[in-house]
Each structure stands twice: as structure tokens, then as C-alpha cells.
Amino acid sequence: MYSHIVIPVDGSDEAAVAARRGLELAATFDATVDVLHVVERNALRLTRGADERERLRERGRDVLADVEAIASELGRPVRTELGEGKPAVQIDEFAAERDADLIVVGRQGATGPRRRLLGGVTEQVLHRSDVPVFVVPGETQATGDAADYTRVLVPTDGSENAEVASRHGATIAREYDAALHVLNVVDLQAEGGLFSAGGLERDFVDRLEARGREAVDRVASDVREASPGLDVETAVVETRSFEGAAAGIREYVADSGIDLVVMGSHGRSNLGRQLLGSVASTVLRTVDVPVLVVKRPP
């Protein structure tokens, strides 16, 4: 599934962690890797003279050399590219031109109690790109030990978008000999509305859970048919959090020791823009494990 991976880097610690994880994925899938650093157009405009512009480009070459050193340590060949322009646009266009199967990027760390930032460029790439994006949290330690994805989670709401993501989750689980968890979260706040102070009727909740069970069973059946022998676990959980399904996913990640979340996001709107679903967006900001975001092909 992943034969060509693009890793954008900016010289930050988060990008270095993401680069290592991306190179490890490349080793697992025997994929080629392009590493891209983009010198920001605005930074170039603020320079005074050719010497300052060249120093910016030299810094970019140093960033690429650092990733080459990590690749050499892991025994993976890489190609490097120094670009100029708006980073998110350049990353999106570069990945499309190179026919990439996966983009691996870093996420900024904590900015306050239980808050996270994705980072401006990372978020823009998620919105722009049709290529699956593997987001690595900055809190992940860049040790010499390779990441071990032993429990992979695929949340599903029964939509086509979620089912597309499940194929990616199953592929990764198979390559890492991992257990694949398929989860449906019954969002009682969303289903009941803000004015259901008295709670929902049990029969209604049971019907919601039955619908969730149908969704996870359908995904599990498809996965087992495509990958016989893969360990597949299913679960339906309830949440009353005002954060909605994302809260249920986050709690399941913590309680079940999940190492990787693979999930879908919304596709193109009527205006032709890429929209990141609110559940995916919240999960990306609040879980402390990598998240692979997959969009349904336009």
C-alpha cells in the first residue's frame, strides 16, 4: 500500500521524530523516501541581499543532512529536495508530483492543560492533500528503538470514509502482526441534543448501539475476509462528553493501550476544499499516539 513516502522537515524536534518514524515505516513497507525542506517565501522576502538568502538555503540543506544521517543509521536510502515557497502548498504539490502514497509529518506538543497544537503547516497539509497523512505527536521519544504498533485502532461510524480508512488500518496491522481494534462511539450528546436533560430512553440508546454494532461487524467481516488470520477486536462504547465521539476514541486509546489510530476525514465540500472532520481534528490534537488520516478519493 505504501511504496513511496514523503517526509517534510523543518528542523524542529517534532519533524526529526516524525522523520525517524517515517523511515521506519519505509523499512517495513520497503518504500522509497523523499525528504523535503521548504524555505518559506516570506522568510526569503525579509532577507537583505543574496548572502542572507543563501544562509536560509544552507540551513535547509543542513536540515536535510540531519535526516540523511538518521536514514543512514537505519540503513534506508533517501532522496532530498530543497524547495521554496509556501510550505503546505509545496508539500502537497511535491507529494502529488512524486505520486506519493503517504506523507509523514510531526505535530507540535502541549500548549496548556490537555491542549495540543497540530502546527500551522501540518494542519494545512491535512486540509489540502488527498494523500494519506501520518501525524506523529511531538511527545513521542526519538529513541533508537523502532516504533512497535501492536494495537491499531480504526474508529468507524459506518460511513464509506471510515471503511476506506479501515483498509489502511488492516494493512498496517498485518505488516506489524498487530491486533486491529474496530470501534464505534455512540455520541449521546449529539444524538439527544442539548435539551435532553432527562436523558435518553434506553430503547433508543439500544438502537444506537445496535447500529454501531452493525458498523463494526461490517468492517470486521471485510477485514477478516481480506486478511484471514488477522486478530480483529470490536467494541461499541458510549460517551456523554461534549467533545463527542473524539472523547470516546481518546478514552479507548488510553484504556486499551492503542499504539496507532487510523481514521477517515471528510472529503471535498461543494466548494472543492478539503475539510477535516471535527472528530478527526479533535483526535489529532488530543491523543498521544500517531494518527493516520485517510480521505476518501474525490
PDB file of C-alpha atoms in Angstrom:
ATOM      1  CA  MET A   1       0.000   0.000   0.000  1.00  0.00           C
ATOM      2  CA  TYR A   2       2.883   2.371   0.744  1.00  0.00           C
ATOM      3  CA  SER A   3       5.601   2.315  -1.883  1.00  0.00           C
ATOM      4  CA  HIS A   4       6.567   5.999  -1.863  1.00  0.00           C
ATOM      5  CA  ILE A   5       6.677   8.137   1.290  1.00  0.00           C
ATOM      6  CA  VAL A   6       7.255  11.900   1.514  1.00  0.00           C
ATOM      7  CA  ILE A   7       8.658  13.329   4.758  1.00  0.00           C
ATOM      8  CA  PRO A   8       8.587  17.145   5.059  1.00  0.00           C
ATOM      9  CA  VAL A   9      11.020  18.523   7.655  1.00  0.00           C
ATOM     10  CA  ASP A  10      11.579  21.998   9.068  1.00  0.00           C
ATOM     11  CA  GLY A  11      14.419  21.482  11.520  1.00  0.00           C
ATOM     12  CA  SER A  12      12.184  21.149  14.585  1.00  0.00           C
ATOM     13  CA  ASP A  13      12.409  18.341  17.132  1.00  0.00           C
ATOM     14  CA  GLU A  14       8.887  17.255  16.124  1.00  0.00           C
ATOM     15  CA  ALA A  15       9.934  16.914  12.493  1.00  0.00           C
ATOM     16  CA  ALA A  16      13.002  14.875  13.465  1.00  0.00           C
ATOM     17  CA  VAL A  17      10.831  12.449  15.450  1.00  0.00           C
ATOM     18  CA  ALA A  18       8.404  12.193  12.531  1.00  0.00           C
ATOM     19  CA  ALA A  19      11.268  11.601  10.108  1.00  0.00           C
ATOM     20  CA  ARG A  20      12.529   8.659  12.143  1.00  0.00           C
ATOM     21  CA  ARG A  21       9.040   7.136  12.324  1.00  0.00           C
ATOM     22  CA  GLY A  22       8.534   7.700   8.614  1.00  0.00           C
ATOM     23  CA  LEU A  23      11.808   5.991   7.785  1.00  0.00           C
ATOM     24  CA  GLU A  24      10.817   3.049   9.990  1.00  0.00           C
ATOM     25  CA  LEU A  25       7.548   2.741   8.051  1.00  0.00           C
ATOM     26  CA  ALA A  26       9.535   2.851   4.828  1.00  0.00           C
ATOM     27  CA  ALA A  27      11.679  -0.041   6.059  1.00  0.00           C
ATOM     28  CA  THR A  28       8.579  -2.073   6.942  1.00  0.00           C
ATOM     29  CA  PHE A  29       6.927  -1.490   3.561  1.00  0.00           C
ATOM     30  CA  ASP A  30      10.164  -1.337   1.543  1.00  0.00           C
ATOM     31  CA  ALA A  31       9.134   2.105   0.299  1.00  0.00           C
ATOM     32  CA  THR A  32      11.213   4.790  -1.359  1.00  0.00           C
ATOM     33  CA  VAL A  33      11.502   8.040   0.582  1.00  0.00           C
ATOM     34  CA  ASP A  34      11.703  11.678  -0.470  1.00  0.00           C
ATOM     35  CA  VAL A  35      12.610  14.193   2.223  1.00  0.00           C
ATOM     36  CA  LEU A  36      11.540  17.772   1.548  1.00  0.00           C
ATOM     37  CA  HIS A  37      12.506  21.043   3.195  1.00  0.00           C
ATOM     38  CA  VAL A  38      10.774  24.204   2.040  1.00  0.00           C
ATOM     39  CA  VAL A  39      12.402  27.587   2.505  1.00  0.00           C
ATOM     40  CA  GLU A  40       9.493  29.864   3.273  1.00  0.00           C
ATOM     41  CA  ARG A  41       8.799  32.558   0.703  1.00  0.00           C
ATOM     42  CA  ASN A  42       8.023  35.127   3.388  1.00  0.00           C
ATOM     43  CA  ALA A  43      11.366  34.485   5.058  1.00  0.00           C
ATOM     44  CA  LEU A  44      13.150  34.982   1.740  1.00  0.00           C
ATOM     45  CA  ARG A  45      11.331  38.266   1.201  1.00  0.00           C
ATOM     46  CA  LEU A  46      12.565  39.578   4.543  1.00  0.00           C
ATOM     47  CA  THR A  47      16.208  38.886   3.761  1.00  0.00           C
ATOM     48  CA  ARG A  48      18.635  41.634   2.871  1.00  0.00           C
ATOM     49  CA  GLY A  49      20.745  40.569  -0.030  1.00  0.00           C
ATOM     50  CA  ALA A  50      21.928  37.358  -1.607  1.00  0.00           C
ATOM     51  CA  ASP A  51      24.078  36.341   1.372  1.00  0.00           C
ATOM     52  CA  GLU A  52      21.121  36.153   3.761  1.00  0.00           C
ATOM     53  CA  ARG A  53      19.058  34.228   1.226  1.00  0.00           C
ATOM     54  CA  GLU A  54      21.891  31.766   0.772  1.00  0.00           C
ATOM     55  CA  ARG A  55      22.164  31.296   4.550  1.00  0.00           C
ATOM     56  CA  LEU A  56      18.490  30.334   4.642  1.00  0.00           C
ATOM     57  CA  ARG A  57      19.050  27.801   1.885  1.00  0.00           C
ATOM     58  CA  GLU A  58      22.160  26.484   3.631  1.00  0.00           C
ATOM     59  CA  ARG A  59      20.167  25.983   6.817  1.00  0.00           C
ATOM     60  CA  GLY A  60      17.663  23.983   4.770  1.00  0.00           C
ATOM     61  CA  ARG A  61      20.452  21.817   3.397  1.00  0.00           C
ATOM     62  CA  ASP A  62      21.666  21.216   6.966  1.00  0.00           C
ATOM     63  CA  VAL A  63      18.154  20.099   7.986  1.00  0.00           C
ATOM     64  CA  LEU A  64      18.085  17.648   5.094  1.00  0.00           C
ATOM     65  CA  ALA A  65      21.558  16.385   6.017  1.00  0.00           C
ATOM     66  CA  ASP A  66      20.354  15.650   9.549  1.00  0.00           C
ATOM     67  CA  VAL A  67      17.596  13.418   8.164  1.00  0.00           C
ATOM     68  CA  GLU A  68      20.093  11.742   5.834  1.00  0.00           C
ATOM     69  CA  ALA A  69      22.104  10.867   8.939  1.00  0.00           C
ATOM     70  CA  ILE A  70      19.044   9.260  10.561  1.00  0.00           C
ATOM     71  CA  ALA A  71      18.361   7.359   7.325  1.00  0.00           C
ATOM     72  CA  SER A  72      21.953   6.130   7.220  1.00  0.00           C
ATOM     73  CA  GLU A  73      21.643   4.951  10.817  1.00  0.00           C
ATOM     74  CA  LEU A  74      18.524   2.977   9.859  1.00  0.00           C
ATOM     75  CA  GLY A  75      20.040   1.701   6.619  1.00  0.00           C
ATOM     76  CA  ARG A  76      17.452   3.398   4.384  1.00  0.00           C
ATOM     77  CA  PRO A  77      18.324   5.320   1.207  1.00  0.00           C
ATOM     78  CA  VAL A  78      16.577   8.678   0.795  1.00  0.00           C
ATOM     79  CA  ARG A  79      16.317  11.414  -1.786  1.00  0.00           C
ATOM     80  CA  THR A  80      16.322  15.012  -0.586  1.00  0.00           C
ATOM     81  CA  GLU A  81      14.786  18.118  -2.109  1.00  0.00           C
ATOM     82  CA  LEU A  82      15.142  21.790  -1.191  1.00  0.00           C
ATOM     83  CA  GLY A  83      12.132  23.822  -2.233  1.00  0.00           C
ATOM     84  CA  GLU A  84      10.976  27.413  -1.894  1.00  0.00           C
ATOM     85  CA  GLY A  85       7.517  28.866  -1.434  1.00  0.00           C
ATOM     86  CA  LYS A  86       4.556  28.326   0.872  1.00  0.00           C
ATOM     87  CA  PRO A  87       5.353  25.097   2.747  1.00  0.00           C
ATOM     88  CA  ALA A  88       1.908  23.445   2.731  1.00  0.00           C
ATOM     89  CA  VAL A  89       1.395  24.177  -0.959  1.00  0.00           C
ATOM     90  CA  GLN A  90       4.857  22.905  -1.849  1.00  0.00           C
ATOM     91  CA  ILE A  91       4.406  19.734   0.214  1.00  0.00           C
ATOM     92  CA  ASP A  92       1.033  18.988  -1.381  1.00  0.00           C
ATOM     93  CA  GLU A  93       2.303  19.598  -4.916  1.00  0.00           C
ATOM     94  CA  PHE A  94       5.536  17.691  -4.303  1.00  0.00           C
ATOM     95  CA  ALA A  95       3.670  14.654  -2.980  1.00  0.00           C
ATOM     96  CA  ALA A  96       1.329  14.716  -5.978  1.00  0.00           C
ATOM     97  CA  GLU A  97       4.173  15.095  -8.479  1.00  0.00           C
ATOM     98  CA  ARG A  98       6.084  12.191  -6.907  1.00  0.00           C
ATOM     99  CA  ASP A  99       2.928  10.047  -6.776  1.00  0.00           C
ATOM    100  CA  ALA A 100       3.387   9.558  -3.037  1.00  0.00           C
ATOM    101  CA  ASP A 101       1.266   7.065  -1.093  1.00  0.00           C
ATOM    102  CA  LEU A 102       1.887   8.635   2.312  1.00  0.00           C
ATOM    103  CA  ILE A 103       3.020  11.913   3.886  1.00  0.00           C
ATOM    104  CA  VAL A 104       4.603  11.734   7.354  1.00  0.00           C
ATOM    105  CA  VAL A 105       4.602  14.925   9.427  1.00  0.00           C
ATOM    106  CA  GLY A 106       5.148  15.975  13.032  1.00  0.00           C
ATOM    107  CA  ARG A 107       2.699  17.531  15.456  1.00  0.00           C
ATOM    108  CA  GLN A 108       3.550  20.206  17.974  1.00  0.00           C
ATOM    109  CA  GLY A 109       3.447  19.351  21.629  1.00  0.00           C
ATOM    110  CA  ALA A 110       1.395  20.532  24.586  1.00  0.00           C
ATOM    111  CA  THR A 111       0.489  24.221  24.864  1.00  0.00           C
ATOM    112  CA  GLY A 112      -1.525  24.050  28.074  1.00  0.00           C
ATOM    113  CA  PRO A 113      -3.515  21.618  30.213  1.00  0.00           C
ATOM    114  CA  ARG A 114      -4.730  18.872  27.854  1.00  0.00           C
ATOM    115  CA  ARG A 115      -4.320  21.116  24.810  1.00  0.00           C
ATOM    116  CA  ARG A 116      -2.309  20.329  21.714  1.00  0.00           C
ATOM    117  CA  LEU A 117      -1.429  22.124  18.519  1.00  0.00           C
ATOM    118  CA  LEU A 118      -1.034  20.422  15.193  1.00  0.00           C
ATOM    119  CA  GLY A 119       1.084  23.229  13.834  1.00  0.00           C
ATOM    120  CA  GLY A 120       0.126  25.556  11.000  1.00  0.00           C
ATOM    121  CA  VAL A 121       1.838  23.688   8.181  1.00  0.00           C
ATOM    122  CA  THR A 122       0.725  20.253   9.372  1.00  0.00           C
ATOM    123  CA  GLU A 123      -2.879  21.385   9.611  1.00  0.00           C
ATOM    124  CA  GLN A 124      -2.784  22.959   6.158  1.00  0.00           C
ATOM    125  CA  VAL A 125      -1.331  19.779   4.659  1.00  0.00           C
ATOM    126  CA  LEU A 126      -4.146  17.775   6.257  1.00  0.00           C
ATOM    127  CA  HIS A 127      -6.699  20.088   4.679  1.00  0.00           C
ATOM    128  CA  ARG A 128      -5.083  20.265   1.258  1.00  0.00           C
ATOM    129  CA  SER A 129      -3.726  16.843   0.441  1.00  0.00           C
ATOM    130  CA  ASP A 130      -5.557  13.838  -0.965  1.00  0.00           C
ATOM    131  CA  VAL A 131      -2.591  11.678   0.097  1.00  0.00           C
ATOM    132  CA  PRO A 132      -2.964   9.900   3.484  1.00  0.00           C
ATOM    133  CA  VAL A 133      -1.162  11.843   6.212  1.00  0.00           C
ATOM    134  CA  PHE A 134       0.597  10.114   9.116  1.00  0.00           C
ATOM    135  CA  VAL A 135       0.834  12.569  12.031  1.00  0.00           C
ATOM    136  CA  VAL A 136       3.423  11.837  14.714  1.00  0.00           C
ATOM    137  CA  PRO A 137       2.987  13.565  18.117  1.00  0.00           C
ATOM    138  CA  GLY A 138       5.901  15.614  19.345  1.00  0.00           C
ATOM    139  CA  GLU A 139       5.776  13.877  22.712  1.00  0.00           C
ATOM    140  CA  THR A 140       6.946  10.625  21.098  1.00  0.00           C
ATOM    141  CA  GLN A 141      10.530   9.927  22.090  1.00  0.00           C
ATOM    142  CA  ALA A 142      13.039   9.617  19.266  1.00  0.00           C
ATOM    143  CA  THR A 143      14.915   6.702  20.764  1.00  0.00           C
ATOM    144  CA  GLY A 144      16.965   4.163  18.933  1.00  0.00           C
ATOM    145  CA  ASP A 145      14.112   1.666  19.327  1.00  0.00           C
ATOM    146  CA  ALA A 146      11.743   1.335  16.395  1.00  0.00           C
ATOM    147  CA  ALA A 147       8.071   2.091  16.970  1.00  0.00           C
ATOM    148  CA  ASP A 148       6.095  -1.061  17.721  1.00  0.00           C
ATOM    149  CA  TYR A 149       2.490  -0.841  16.567  1.00  0.00           C
ATOM    150  CA  THR A 150       0.963  -3.817  18.346  1.00  0.00           C
ATOM    151  CA  ARG A 151      -2.570  -2.430  18.690  1.00  0.00           C
ATOM    152  CA  VAL A 152      -4.060  -0.455  15.802  1.00  0.00           C
ATOM    153  CA  LEU A 153      -7.411   1.303  16.199  1.00  0.00           C
ATOM    154  CA  VAL A 154      -9.882   2.053  13.414  1.00  0.00           C
ATOM    155  CA  PRO A 155     -12.875   4.119  14.588  1.00  0.00           C
ATOM    156  CA  THR A 156     -15.913   3.744  12.332  1.00  0.00           C
ATOM    157  CA  ASP A 157     -19.266   5.495  12.048  1.00  0.00           C
ATOM    158  CA  GLY A 158     -20.430   3.221   9.240  1.00  0.00           C
ATOM    159  CA  SER A 159     -19.557   5.728   6.522  1.00  0.00           C
ATOM    160  CA  GLU A 160     -17.665   4.994   3.306  1.00  0.00           C
ATOM    161  CA  ASN A 161     -14.917   7.303   4.515  1.00  0.00           C
ATOM    162  CA  ALA A 162     -14.378   5.178   7.616  1.00  0.00           C
ATOM    163  CA  GLU A 163     -14.353   1.972   5.592  1.00  0.00           C
ATOM    164  CA  VAL A 164     -11.621   3.362   3.321  1.00  0.00           C
ATOM    165  CA  ALA A 165      -9.552   4.039   6.440  1.00  0.00           C
ATOM    166  CA  SER A 166     -10.133   0.506   7.680  1.00  0.00           C
ATOM    167  CA  ARG A 167      -8.247  -0.917   4.688  1.00  0.00           C
ATOM    168  CA  HIS A 168      -5.209   1.153   5.648  1.00  0.00           C
ATOM    169  CA  GLY A 169      -5.520   0.069   9.268  1.00  0.00           C
ATOM    170  CA  ALA A 170      -5.715  -3.585   8.285  1.00  0.00           C
ATOM    171  CA  THR A 171      -2.661  -3.275   6.049  1.00  0.00           C
ATOM    172  CA  ILE A 172      -0.562  -1.774   8.826  1.00  0.00           C
ATOM    173  CA  ALA A 173      -1.836  -4.299  11.376  1.00  0.00           C
ATOM    174  CA  ARG A 174      -0.933  -7.151   9.043  1.00  0.00           C
ATOM    175  CA  GLU A 175       2.600  -5.827   8.416  1.00  0.00           C
ATOM    176  CA  TYR A 176       3.251  -5.333  12.129  1.00  0.00           C
ATOM    177  CA  ASP A 177       1.473  -8.523  13.228  1.00  0.00           C
ATOM    178  CA  ALA A 178      -0.768  -6.287  15.333  1.00  0.00           C
ATOM    179  CA  ALA A 179      -4.280  -6.618  16.700  1.00  0.00           C
ATOM    180  CA  LEU A 180      -6.787  -4.459  14.830  1.00  0.00           C
ATOM    181  CA  HIS A 181      -9.402  -2.812  17.033  1.00  0.00           C
ATOM    182  CA  VAL A 182     -12.588  -1.589  15.343  1.00  0.00           C
ATOM    183  CA  LEU A 183     -14.535   0.931  17.426  1.00  0.00           C
ATOM    184  CA  ASN A 184     -17.869   2.693  17.211  1.00  0.00           C
ATOM    185  CA  VAL A 185     -18.621   5.503  19.655  1.00  0.00           C
ATOM    186  CA  VAL A 186     -22.260   6.246  20.460  1.00  0.00           C
ATOM    187  CA  ASP A 187     -22.320  10.016  20.980  1.00  0.00           C
ATOM    188  CA  LEU A 188     -25.249  10.513  23.359  1.00  0.00           C
ATOM    189  CA  GLN A 189     -24.909  14.298  23.422  1.00  0.00           C
ATOM    190  CA  ALA A 190     -25.141  14.545  19.647  1.00  0.00           C
ATOM    191  CA  GLU A 191     -27.970  12.037  19.395  1.00  0.00           C
ATOM    192  CA  GLY A 192     -30.001  13.525  22.245  1.00  0.00           C
ATOM    193  CA  GLY A 193     -29.351  17.202  21.637  1.00  0.00           C
ATOM    194  CA  LEU A 194     -28.614  19.887  24.180  1.00  0.00           C
ATOM    195  CA  PHE A 195     -32.089  19.801  25.692  1.00  0.00           C
ATOM    196  CA  SER A 196     -32.291  16.113  26.643  1.00  0.00           C
ATOM    197  CA  ALA A 197     -31.651  16.899  30.289  1.00  0.00           C
ATOM    198  CA  GLY A 198     -33.745  13.970  31.395  1.00  0.00           C
ATOM    199  CA  GLY A 199     -31.602  11.519  29.454  1.00  0.00           C
ATOM    200  CA  LEU A 200     -32.404   9.266  26.524  1.00  0.00           C
ATOM    201  CA  GLU A 201     -34.780   6.352  26.603  1.00  0.00           C
ATOM    202  CA  ARG A 202     -32.925   3.052  26.999  1.00  0.00           C
ATOM    203  CA  ASP A 203     -34.655   1.583  23.956  1.00  0.00           C
ATOM    204  CA  PHE A 204     -33.353   4.456  21.844  1.00  0.00           C
ATOM    205  CA  VAL A 205     -29.802   4.011  23.187  1.00  0.00           C
ATOM    206  CA  ASP A 206     -30.044   0.289  22.489  1.00  0.00           C
ATOM    207  CA  ARG A 207     -30.945   1.043  18.881  1.00  0.00           C
ATOM    208  CA  LEU A 208     -27.950   3.380  18.597  1.00  0.00           C
ATOM    209  CA  GLU A 209     -25.687   0.675  19.976  1.00  0.00           C
ATOM    210  CA  ALA A 210     -27.165  -1.889  17.587  1.00  0.00           C
ATOM    211  CA  ARG A 211     -26.417   0.439  14.701  1.00  0.00           C
ATOM    212  CA  GLY A 212     -22.857   0.841  15.982  1.00  0.00           C
ATOM    213  CA  ARG A 213     -22.521  -2.917  16.325  1.00  0.00           C
ATOM    214  CA  GLU A 214     -23.602  -3.352  12.702  1.00  0.00           C
ATOM    215  CA  ALA A 215     -20.947  -0.843  11.628  1.00  0.00           C
ATOM    216  CA  VAL A 216     -18.067  -2.511  13.478  1.00  0.00           C
ATOM    217  CA  ASP A 217     -19.183  -6.002  12.480  1.00  0.00           C
ATOM    218  CA  ARG A 218     -19.293  -4.996   8.817  1.00  0.00           C
ATOM    219  CA  VAL A 219     -15.749  -3.612   8.962  1.00  0.00           C
ATOM    220  CA  ALA A 220     -14.507  -6.644  10.916  1.00  0.00           C
ATOM    221  CA  SER A 221     -16.086  -9.034   8.407  1.00  0.00           C
ATOM    222  CA  ASP A 222     -14.485  -7.246   5.456  1.00  0.00           C
ATOM    223  CA  VAL A 223     -11.101  -7.215   7.178  1.00  0.00           C
ATOM    224  CA  ARG A 224     -11.231 -10.900   8.098  1.00  0.00           C
ATOM    225  CA  GLU A 225     -12.185 -11.815   4.545  1.00  0.00           C
ATOM    226  CA  ALA A 226      -9.304  -9.787   3.097  1.00  0.00           C
ATOM    227  CA  SER A 227      -6.775 -10.752   5.787  1.00  0.00           C
ATOM    228  CA  PRO A 228      -7.511 -14.219   7.190  1.00  0.00           C
ATOM    229  CA  GLY A 229      -5.774 -14.818  10.484  1.00  0.00           C
ATOM    230  CA  LEU A 230      -5.589 -11.143  11.454  1.00  0.00           C
ATOM    231  CA  ASP A 231      -6.552 -10.590  15.085  1.00  0.00           C
ATOM    232  CA  VAL A 232      -9.636  -8.324  14.974  1.00  0.00           C
ATOM    233  CA  GLU A 233     -11.400  -6.990  18.072  1.00  0.00           C
ATOM    234  CA  THR A 234     -14.610  -4.942  18.041  1.00  0.00           C
ATOM    235  CA  ALA A 235     -16.159  -2.584  20.550  1.00  0.00           C
ATOM    236  CA  VAL A 236     -19.090  -0.192  20.887  1.00  0.00           C
ATOM    237  CA  VAL A 237     -18.827   2.410  23.646  1.00  0.00           C
ATOM    238  CA  GLU A 238     -20.979   5.298  24.829  1.00  0.00           C
ATOM    239  CA  THR A 239     -19.850   8.845  25.560  1.00  0.00           C
ATOM    240  CA  ARG A 240     -21.704  11.752  27.129  1.00  0.00           C
ATOM    241  CA  SER A 241     -18.805  14.158  26.700  1.00  0.00           C
ATOM    242  CA  PHE A 242     -19.400  17.464  24.965  1.00  0.00           C
ATOM    243  CA  GLU A 243     -16.271  16.617  22.939  1.00  0.00           C
ATOM    244  CA  GLY A 244     -18.388  13.919  21.315  1.00  0.00           C
ATOM    245  CA  ALA A 245     -17.025  10.807  19.650  1.00  0.00           C
ATOM    246  CA  ALA A 246     -13.455  12.096  19.902  1.00  0.00           C
ATOM    247  CA  ALA A 247     -13.630  11.763  23.691  1.00  0.00           C
ATOM    248  CA  GLY A 248     -14.739   8.144  23.393  1.00  0.00           C
ATOM    249  CA  ILE A 249     -11.879   7.430  20.990  1.00  0.00           C
ATOM    250  CA  ARG A 250      -9.351   9.106  23.278  1.00  0.00           C
ATOM    251  CA  GLU A 251     -10.527   7.113  26.297  1.00  0.00           C
ATOM    252  CA  TYR A 252     -10.407   3.863  24.322  1.00  0.00           C
ATOM    253  CA  VAL A 253      -6.859   4.649  23.161  1.00  0.00           C
ATOM    254  CA  ALA A 254      -5.742   5.118  26.768  1.00  0.00           C
ATOM    255  CA  ASP A 255      -7.655   2.177  28.230  1.00  0.00           C
ATOM    256  CA  SER A 256      -6.702  -0.336  25.519  1.00  0.00           C
ATOM    257  CA  GLY A 257      -3.060   0.639  25.038  1.00  0.00           C
ATOM    258  CA  ILE A 258      -3.543   1.640  21.400  1.00  0.00           C
ATOM    259  CA  ASP A 259      -0.331   2.475  19.524  1.00  0.00           C
ATOM    260  CA  LEU A 260      -1.790   3.930  16.320  1.00  0.00           C
ATOM    261  CA  VAL A 261      -5.145   5.378  15.243  1.00  0.00           C
ATOM    262  CA  VAL A 262      -6.228   5.135  11.600  1.00  0.00           C
ATOM    263  CA  MET A 263      -9.294   7.152  10.713  1.00  0.00           C
ATOM    264  CA  GLY A 264     -11.137   8.847   7.898  1.00  0.00           C
ATOM    265  CA  SER A 265     -11.951  12.506   7.476  1.00  0.00           C
ATOM    266  CA  HIS A 266     -14.449  14.362   5.381  1.00  0.00           C
ATOM    267  CA  GLY A 267     -13.751  14.609   1.648  1.00  0.00           C
ATOM    268  CA  ARG A 268     -14.354  17.552  -0.629  1.00  0.00           C
ATOM    269  CA  SER A 269     -17.073  20.077   0.068  1.00  0.00           C
ATOM    270  CA  ASN A 270     -19.239  21.700  -2.592  1.00  0.00           C
ATOM    271  CA  LEU A 271     -16.633  24.433  -2.843  1.00  0.00           C
ATOM    272  CA  GLY A 272     -13.932  21.920  -3.722  1.00  0.00           C
ATOM    273  CA  ARG A 273     -11.970  22.444  -0.499  1.00  0.00           C
ATOM    274  CA  GLN A 274     -10.698  19.656   1.684  1.00  0.00           C
ATOM    275  CA  LEU A 275     -12.443  19.602   5.054  1.00  0.00           C
ATOM    276  CA  LEU A 276     -11.028  17.797   8.047  1.00  0.00           C
ATOM    277  CA  GLY A 277     -13.806  16.244  10.074  1.00  0.00           C
ATOM    278  CA  SER A 278     -14.346  17.626  13.565  1.00  0.00           C
ATOM    279  CA  VAL A 279     -13.842  14.201  15.167  1.00  0.00           C
ATOM    280  CA  ALA A 280     -10.562  13.607  13.341  1.00  0.00           C
ATOM    281  CA  SER A 281      -9.387  17.130  14.132  1.00  0.00           C
ATOM    282  CA  THR A 282     -10.044  16.721  17.864  1.00  0.00           C
ATOM    283  CA  VAL A 283      -8.461  13.273  17.984  1.00  0.00           C
ATOM    284  CA  LEU A 284      -5.345  14.603  16.268  1.00  0.00           C
ATOM    285  CA  ARG A 285      -4.982  17.300  18.894  1.00  0.00           C
ATOM    286  CA  THR A 286      -5.645  15.223  21.977  1.00  0.00           C
ATOM    287  CA  VAL A 287      -4.257  11.696  21.658  1.00  0.00           C
ATOM    288  CA  ASP A 288      -0.619  10.935  22.375  1.00  0.00           C
ATOM    289  CA  VAL A 289      -0.117   8.291  19.689  1.00  0.00           C
ATOM    290  CA  PRO A 290       0.363   8.673  15.918  1.00  0.00           C
ATOM    291  CA  VAL A 291      -2.770   9.194  13.841  1.00  0.00           C
ATOM    292  CA  LEU A 292      -3.085   8.258  10.170  1.00  0.00           C
ATOM    293  CA  VAL A 293      -5.743  10.363   8.418  1.00  0.00           C
ATOM    294  CA  VAL A 294      -7.189   8.908   5.222  1.00  0.00           C
ATOM    295  CA  LYS A 295      -9.505  10.752   2.868  1.00  0.00           C
ATOM    296  CA  ARG A 296     -11.964   9.124   0.546  1.00  0.00           C
ATOM    297  CA  PRO A 297     -10.756   9.549  -3.052  1.00  0.00           C
ATOM    298  CA  PRO A 298     -12.522  12.532  -4.676  1.00  0.00           C
TER     299      PRO A 298
END
